[in-house]
């Protein structure tokens, strides 16, 4: 059975990545592509790499007839997303890729994203989209909230350690490096090639990056107590890929064992042999996440390194994985593409 | 029916690319991976991006039992390739990715590659592997010789123009820019990141690049007279992708029409609307080739720009496309992956 | 004697490059930095790499007291530049880096830049700033018009050949590859890192790039007849550097000899031994231009390759070289910095 | 007075960087360039970016007449360096850029570098070359041992904090990202462009990188007790630049004040306003080091970020700065070049 799919926000990178992945999906057909700013254009003109596909033209959201749509991916900017989703048919399944439905507490949302939430009932039913840890809820959900790409990376490294009470909860540092596509196709001076190429810098230093709200929510829930991590993102001169170097206090062997056990049957999470470390170039363009664990020379300390592609496992691939669950499809359909290296 | 596949030279980039593509092929199974220098290692250790696949370990060529192999890809360096293929079972189909069987005239081979050919009978039966122009011969071939990646790009731009007698044969210039993976995984100072990043240079200037032998052979055969083009390759600070800017004398509209007509039914060749130009980033990681035609401000002159991925359409994707034909499979099986952008 | 310098358009890349170069000049002091959009900011906030210098804050052009300024560099966008320069004190020397005063014929300007010129008297006195060929005029000029960066590169390769009647004037092709900083610090989608990294494409194909107006003007003047070249620029995934591959018909040895003789005493132009080719990475960050000549395998044809840094020799370095002449300084002052490699 | 200079190991990146810097030095003349593997070649053939300089050809070390040399830079690989320096004239000043003379305790050297030291008397007189903290000793030294590039970056961030007893000595984490030129011009598969471009990975995880020996030696000496830090280097897809993100426990304001006070009069160290962070692209190609301090959202924790160019301040620039002191020159001579951005 073929599912009819709509994608809102199709002129951004995560929208295009959804199209790329769905193109190899056996049971999905894209029926509508929404993109207000570029409505009226052919997708091949906005994203020439999708030229070989038979796709509908971009239209405004208002022009889309949602009546025959089984599932809608919403790849709009946050704040816009909630206003749009609030008014979509309540019978249609939705996977949102924005930040709008990730935070369960409206006060926390208001604190980090600055403003009242416009669709609180939708938020109330939304399921947090970190597939491996919310699989059953996602299967039954109408609205799934995709996680932040950095938030996903850090959680893959840390959730089993917190759940297993294997690390000191007061001493967690996530030093993360991300490619530039995470910032989207936005016209900002600091995203120009000439500004970024051949360099690196930290941003959001000191605990100001919004993905911290997800870490706080999730880690505190697992631990049953407030957990606050340190988190410093850096911008890499690369288009895709996140690598998170996580410093924890705990026994390295136990940490490795817990990660290996947790992800033993997961199709997309690979825990490397103890002492090996992953690289963003080995997951580029794919839905895989590689995790490595090393012990430090100081006993009782470990370094966990996790790598994934921000556009795939960090957002559009995760969204498709969740959609597969929601539609009763094989969870891996359209997602087993090998990474592109070199 | 599943075909049993062997890949020789599996520790190089074209070998790894074959594995990546075959991983999504419905009817192929990799039974042996040969790589003398890294024999004994797991493929995941040599190419961690293929970690998720269930692959045989690397072995020496001597260790491979070819009796159950339906088709063998040979991704060895030239000269090595002919010596190996000479001794492979004559009943097995072979797609060679090296330069060893591209040139029909042994004297031409000797001139460009410096030395006697060690497998002249094999060469005699080899079919030149530019799929779109040798499709029927390939279908019936036992041994197909993959083209040079630059040679493929230039031919896609030029063959229909020469065949249609649309251009001046004495005035053809191919100014080509290629990513670095075309040089393979070889330890050369000029391939280091620090030597290449953020720069560009020409090499093989003045008609010394070996792919000229293929241009000479093919273009002369089409034209029925000797054709010699000018060809200057440049090295780009990019891993994948070739873009060839071809300067010809002829009517731009007729040139565009000829290309569009020739490739109208081809699954992997896309001729852009007149006046548009392709980009390597829009074919990266895929088997597609994009071609654009523009007229010059000087009447009677045209610029044809062709872009493809040297590792895919320029070598391993082409090889798989040919293997599909040789095995009676759908020509596009395993090859419809969308390009990875950004 | 120290000259007082003003720079208008100091918040762009060519403005910043001027500051970088002047910082090592023994006899220049920057007295004013104009940048309307960022007026009020410290230069170190707009360009942190200049943090170590003691520089005036950015101000609006209206705020600058030009009375004590000996020479003003104008690094504003074209069209803006002419409107500003028209109203500057007529006693002050000016080096303009825009396109506004490069074209001697107002009709040609109107054709390529679309609109009436607003400062025709200034244009009448402007000297074209290709230092090596207009040295004496520049020495006595009040207003010097910096050349286009692509136009400079092509002219260095071709002027001696046209002047020496060594090549066929109807058959000149300039295939040029440029880094992205040539497009300035402008917020355009196609200049984002994610759009450009790891790829390449042609633009302005077919004779539409505005720098052709300079080629036409200069080459026709040298030849004493109309000369029209073919010119295709490409965008490289690199911040700095232009490499022009020029295809001509003529005797390679004579061409090499003419270039070597013309530039024998030039401090910044280096003609490589016959058969060698330059690389952008070997002139990066410097005012040098490297030129190589090779013969083609087809007799009577040659390939000339020229490389320079678009921000230095292609614009700000050229501007400083001209300013040195206008102020009676050593022509090379502040400009002998070695390229930065790797 | 002009000093006669020799450079051993001139065919490597740090050797070439020394030449680039010395080219603008008013009182140094390069008299000999040693490079055994490329002896007999012109420097312009090995490093074409230095083509404009009048330099001696490369020779073997044995061919060099050291009698007239005032100071010799030794940019050889470690282990080689000690064997060469042992036999150089004892009257000549030497700045070594290798790891051979950094560690005062031969047992520590043997542990980290695996083997007996071949020049223990030389080691006994060597002064550790972190200029700002060993200035007086360097002034009087005959042999100065250049620091590791990573070791320099971490020390600039941390020495004043340890000296001022401002941070918890048991809880120091240095997460460092470095460009690839730090690995030198060596033929290693993992340094190829195709292996590194567009990706990032950690290496030497868990306390195995040799620069830890310098951290241990220096931090323990300052603290008067054993100090062991955690240190994880990462490889960036960039040629130059190190950025170290340092996590400490202490009061952010006091930390910022201590760094600002320590470096207030230093020509090359710039402490940014509180809360700002540096970028490698703003120090590229220069001898400057930028340091930023931010407080974390968790009280009592701070993040110190330091950026410098590994080839300049991290090695060859530092070496020249030390040579200036040893020769009685202005410490900044040849070193005030502005960074190259973009």
Short mmCIF file of C-alpha atoms in Angstrom, two decimals, chain A residues 11 82 87 110 151 206 212 222 282-283:
data_model
loop_
_atom_site.label_atom_id
_atom_site.label_comp_id
_atom_site.label_asym_id
_atom_site.label_seq_id
_atom_site.Cartn_x
_atom_site.Cartn_y
_atom_site.Cartn_z
CA UNK A 11 12.66 24.55 -0.13
CA UNK A 82 3.15 25.57 15.41
CA UNK A 87 -4.72 24.37 11.63
CA UNK A 110 8.70 30.04 26.56
CA UNK A 151 20.24 16.94 21.02
CA UNK A 206 28.34 28.73 28.35
CA UNK A 212 20.09 22.34 26.08
CA UNK A 222 15.62 9.51 32.94
CA UNK A 282 31.92 7.60 7.77
CA UNK A 283 28.24 8.37 8.35
#
